[in-house]
Amino acid sequence: RKGERGEGGAPPAATREVSKKPVWWLYDDFSGPVREGARPQVQQLVRLLEGAKQSYGRDVNMGDLCQLKLICQDNSLTVAPKTASGRDSMFRTAVEGALDAVEEGRASVGLGNDGVHDFLTGLCVAIGVPQDRALTISSGETAARLRSLLLQAVVSLRTKDDLDLLKTLIRIDNVLTTMPFPLKDKAPEVEVITRSLRNSINAEEGRKIYAQFPQAKEDNLRMMRAMLNLSV
């Protein structure tokens, strides 16, 4: 099926197709009848989100985003924010909130207890985030989160805080499991992480961190080897 993940031996054309779509993307449209009666509520919520900083002195709120996704999905409605940058800002906040949940091992976000993948997909459908833009934003935020967690891991290693190191490595494992890059350890974001850590983590520290990383998932182990620039 078009857009499905390929394996390492997939031809270049298949790889190009995969790279345009987030791994977590579940559907392209809402199912069920359209209920226009809910549109005023949806539009009001979008205006609230768009004006959050200027009018209320606060950033976009995850609770509002969850509510927007839920109302749109329940009524099969979509809405267009005024600007692409405003739309992207909403989605970026959603990804950050999803990563917070994933790190902590939570399977759902929001009052509707949406699964992380369903929440992100539904919000994209609701506010019209294209697949390739969703991929760019989510991959960038995920890479930044992984880099931050790896730096936290090396601090814990150097301060001999074994418990914090273990917790941090579990968080990394959770992120890699739930928010994988389409090309996994071959993703360009992995190379960016590796380069950015080159002067922050030495080879010995990388090996020690890797040795304590959860060993159950081979894909995640490959990702760790790539990010830590380990040959074995």
PDB file of C-alpha atoms in Angstrom, residues 91-208:
ATOM      1  CA  PHE A  91       1.065  21.056  15.635  1.00  0.00           C
ATOM      2  CA  ARG A  92       4.554  21.613  17.051  1.00  0.00           C
ATOM      3  CA  THR A  93       3.038  22.099  20.505  1.00  0.00           C
ATOM      4  CA  ALA A  94       1.057  18.891  20.001  1.00  0.00           C
ATOM      5  CA  VAL A  95       4.225  16.964  19.138  1.00  0.00           C
ATOM      6  CA  GLU A  96       5.994  18.333  22.198  1.00  0.00           C
ATOM      7  CA  GLY A  97       3.069  17.272  24.386  1.00  0.00           C
ATOM      8  CA  ALA A  98       2.975  13.859  22.749  1.00  0.00           C
ATOM      9  CA  LEU A  99       6.708  13.413  23.375  1.00  0.00           C
ATOM     10  CA  ASP A 100       6.172  14.328  27.045  1.00  0.00           C
ATOM     11  CA  ALA A 101       3.569  11.583  27.303  1.00  0.00           C
ATOM     12  CA  VAL A 102       5.721   9.075  25.435  1.00  0.00           C
ATOM     13  CA  GLU A 103       8.761   9.776  27.599  1.00  0.00           C
ATOM     14  CA  GLU A 104       6.731   9.041  30.711  1.00  0.00           C
ATOM     15  CA  GLY A 105       5.445   5.793  29.251  1.00  0.00           C
ATOM     16  CA  ARG A 106       1.866   7.031  28.881  1.00  0.00           C
ATOM     17  CA  ALA A 107      -0.081   5.483  26.008  1.00  0.00           C
ATOM     18  CA  SER A 108      -2.592   8.303  25.646  1.00  0.00           C
ATOM     19  CA  VAL A 109      -2.955  12.075  25.773  1.00  0.00           C
ATOM     20  CA  GLY A 110      -5.827  14.383  26.625  1.00  0.00           C
ATOM     21  CA  LEU A 111      -9.187  13.964  28.290  1.00  0.00           C
ATOM     22  CA  GLY A 112     -10.345  11.723  25.473  1.00  0.00           C
ATOM     23  CA  ASN A 113      -7.516   9.293  26.217  1.00  0.00           C
ATOM     24  CA  ASP A 114      -6.481   9.308  22.575  1.00  0.00           C
ATOM     25  CA  GLY A 115      -3.518   7.172  21.676  1.00  0.00           C
ATOM     26  CA  VAL A 116      -0.499   9.317  20.794  1.00  0.00           C
ATOM     27  CA  HIS A 117      -0.602   8.317  17.119  1.00  0.00           C
ATOM     28  CA  ASP A 118      -4.345   8.875  16.855  1.00  0.00           C
ATOM     29  CA  PHE A 119      -4.065  12.281  18.515  1.00  0.00           C
ATOM     30  CA  LEU A 120      -1.325  13.485  16.173  1.00  0.00           C
ATOM     31  CA  THR A 121      -3.010  12.106  13.060  1.00  0.00           C
ATOM     32  CA  GLY A 122      -6.406  13.479  14.044  1.00  0.00           C
ATOM     33  CA  LEU A 123      -5.045  16.945  14.742  1.00  0.00           C
ATOM     34  CA  CYS A 124      -3.269  16.975  11.380  1.00  0.00           C
ATOM     35  CA  VAL A 125      -6.506  16.055   9.627  1.00  0.00           C
ATOM     36  CA  ALA A 126      -8.466  18.595  11.683  1.00  0.00           C
ATOM     37  CA  ILE A 127      -6.260  21.613  10.929  1.00  0.00           C
ATOM     38  CA  GLY A 128      -4.901  20.503   7.558  1.00  0.00           C
ATOM     39  CA  VAL A 129      -1.257  19.746   8.267  1.00  0.00           C
ATOM     40  CA  PRO A 130       0.121  18.009   5.139  1.00  0.00           C
ATOM     41  CA  GLN A 131       1.856  14.689   5.640  1.00  0.00           C
ATOM     42  CA  ASP A 132       5.261  15.948   4.546  1.00  0.00           C
ATOM     43  CA  ARG A 133       5.031  18.981   6.841  1.00  0.00           C
ATOM     44  CA  ALA A 134       3.914  16.773   9.723  1.00  0.00           C
ATOM     45  CA  LEU A 135       6.932  14.567   9.083  1.00  0.00           C
ATOM     46  CA  THR A 136       9.337  17.513   9.048  1.00  0.00           C
ATOM     47  CA  ILE A 137       8.001  18.992  12.285  1.00  0.00           C
ATOM     48  CA  SER A 138       7.638  15.730  14.209  1.00  0.00           C
ATOM     49  CA  SER A 139      11.049  14.425  13.115  1.00  0.00           C
ATOM     50  CA  GLY A 140      12.715  17.690  14.075  1.00  0.00           C
ATOM     51  CA  GLU A 141      11.070  17.787  17.500  1.00  0.00           C
ATOM     52  CA  THR A 142      11.819  14.110  18.104  1.00  0.00           C
ATOM     53  CA  ALA A 143      15.477  14.581  17.162  1.00  0.00           C
ATOM     54  CA  ALA A 144      15.771  17.554  19.505  1.00  0.00           C
ATOM     55  CA  ARG A 145      14.191  15.546  22.324  1.00  0.00           C
ATOM     56  CA  LEU A 146      16.515  12.575  21.764  1.00  0.00           C
ATOM     57  CA  ARG A 147      19.567  14.835  21.735  1.00  0.00           C
ATOM     58  CA  SER A 148      18.454  16.443  24.997  1.00  0.00           C
ATOM     59  CA  LEU A 149      17.870  13.063  26.634  1.00  0.00           C
ATOM     60  CA  LEU A 150      21.259  11.751  25.500  1.00  0.00           C
ATOM     61  CA  LEU A 151      22.960  14.806  26.997  1.00  0.00           C
ATOM     62  CA  GLN A 152      21.030  14.196  30.206  1.00  0.00           C
ATOM     63  CA  ALA A 153      22.225  10.591  30.144  1.00  0.00           C
ATOM     64  CA  VAL A 154      25.891  11.599  29.927  1.00  0.00           C
ATOM     65  CA  VAL A 155      25.461  14.036  32.829  1.00  0.00           C
ATOM     66  CA  SER A 156      23.950  11.225  34.914  1.00  0.00           C
ATOM     67  CA  LEU A 157      26.835   8.960  33.905  1.00  0.00           C
ATOM     68  CA  ARG A 158      29.462  11.521  34.898  1.00  0.00           C
ATOM     69  CA  THR A 159      27.789  12.241  38.234  1.00  0.00           C
ATOM     70  CA  LYS A 160      27.340   8.514  38.863  1.00  0.00           C
ATOM     71  CA  ASP A 161      23.583   8.952  39.289  1.00  0.00           C
ATOM     72  CA  ASP A 162      22.705   5.409  38.212  1.00  0.00           C
ATOM     73  CA  LEU A 163      18.981   5.726  38.920  1.00  0.00           C
ATOM     74  CA  ASP A 164      18.591   8.890  36.847  1.00  0.00           C
ATOM     75  CA  LEU A 165      20.640   7.311  34.046  1.00  0.00           C
ATOM     76  CA  LEU A 166      18.349   4.283  33.999  1.00  0.00           C
ATOM     77  CA  LYS A 167      15.228   6.476  33.944  1.00  0.00           C
ATOM     78  CA  THR A 168      16.657   8.579  31.120  1.00  0.00           C
ATOM     79  CA  LEU A 169      17.541   5.540  29.023  1.00  0.00           C
ATOM     80  CA  ILE A 170      14.023   4.166  29.498  1.00  0.00           C
ATOM     81  CA  ARG A 171      12.667   7.520  28.284  1.00  0.00           C
ATOM     82  CA  ILE A 172      14.883   7.315  25.195  1.00  0.00           C
ATOM     83  CA  ASP A 173      13.686   3.760  24.547  1.00  0.00           C
ATOM     84  CA  ASN A 174      10.066   4.922  24.840  1.00  0.00           C
ATOM     85  CA  VAL A 175      10.602   7.748  22.332  1.00  0.00           C
ATOM     86  CA  LEU A 176      12.396   5.502  19.843  1.00  0.00           C
ATOM     87  CA  THR A 177       9.619   2.918  20.094  1.00  0.00           C
ATOM     88  CA  THR A 178       6.631   5.238  19.709  1.00  0.00           C
ATOM     89  CA  MET A 179       8.044   8.023  17.508  1.00  0.00           C
ATOM     90  CA  PRO A 180      10.497   6.274  15.146  1.00  0.00           C
ATOM     91  CA  PHE A 181      11.967   8.011  12.118  1.00  0.00           C
ATOM     92  CA  PRO A 182      10.727   6.510   8.810  1.00  0.00           C
ATOM     93  CA  LEU A 183      14.273   5.554   7.795  1.00  0.00           C
ATOM     94  CA  LYS A 184      15.208   4.499  11.340  1.00  0.00           C
ATOM     95  CA  ASP A 185      18.982   4.587  11.892  1.00  0.00           C
ATOM     96  CA  LYS A 186      19.500   5.785   8.291  1.00  0.00           C
ATOM     97  CA  ALA A 187      17.369   8.899   8.839  1.00  0.00           C
ATOM     98  CA  PRO A 188      19.128  12.236   8.265  1.00  0.00           C
ATOM     99  CA  GLU A 189      18.023  13.336  11.745  1.00  0.00           C
ATOM    100  CA  VAL A 190      20.183  10.596  13.246  1.00  0.00           C
ATOM    101  CA  GLU A 191      23.265  11.984  11.527  1.00  0.00           C
ATOM    102  CA  VAL A 192      22.405  15.453  12.831  1.00  0.00           C
ATOM    103  CA  ILE A 193      22.137  14.073  16.385  1.00  0.00           C
ATOM    104  CA  THR A 194      25.440  12.231  16.017  1.00  0.00           C
ATOM    105  CA  ARG A 195      27.264  15.329  14.779  1.00  0.00           C
ATOM    106  CA  SER A 196      25.783  17.530  17.505  1.00  0.00           C
ATOM    107  CA  LEU A 197      26.935  15.108  20.226  1.00  0.00           C
ATOM    108  CA  ARG A 198      30.428  14.576  18.851  1.00  0.00           C
ATOM    109  CA  ASN A 199      32.054  17.046  21.243  1.00  0.00           C
ATOM    110  CA  SER A 200      29.771  16.251  24.185  1.00  0.00           C
ATOM    111  CA  ILE A 201      30.045  12.472  24.564  1.00  0.00           C
ATOM    112  CA  ASN A 202      33.333  10.600  24.159  1.00  0.00           C
ATOM    113  CA  ALA A 203      33.610   7.026  22.883  1.00  0.00           C
ATOM    114  CA  GLU A 204      34.012   5.466  26.312  1.00  0.00           C
ATOM    115  CA  GLU A 205      30.968   7.267  27.665  1.00  0.00           C
ATOM    116  CA  GLY A 206      28.998   6.231  24.588  1.00  0.00           C
ATOM    117  CA  ARG A 207      29.866   2.582  25.169  1.00  0.00           C
ATOM    118  CA  LYS A 208      28.895   2.765  28.837  1.00  0.00           C
TER     119      LYS A 208
END
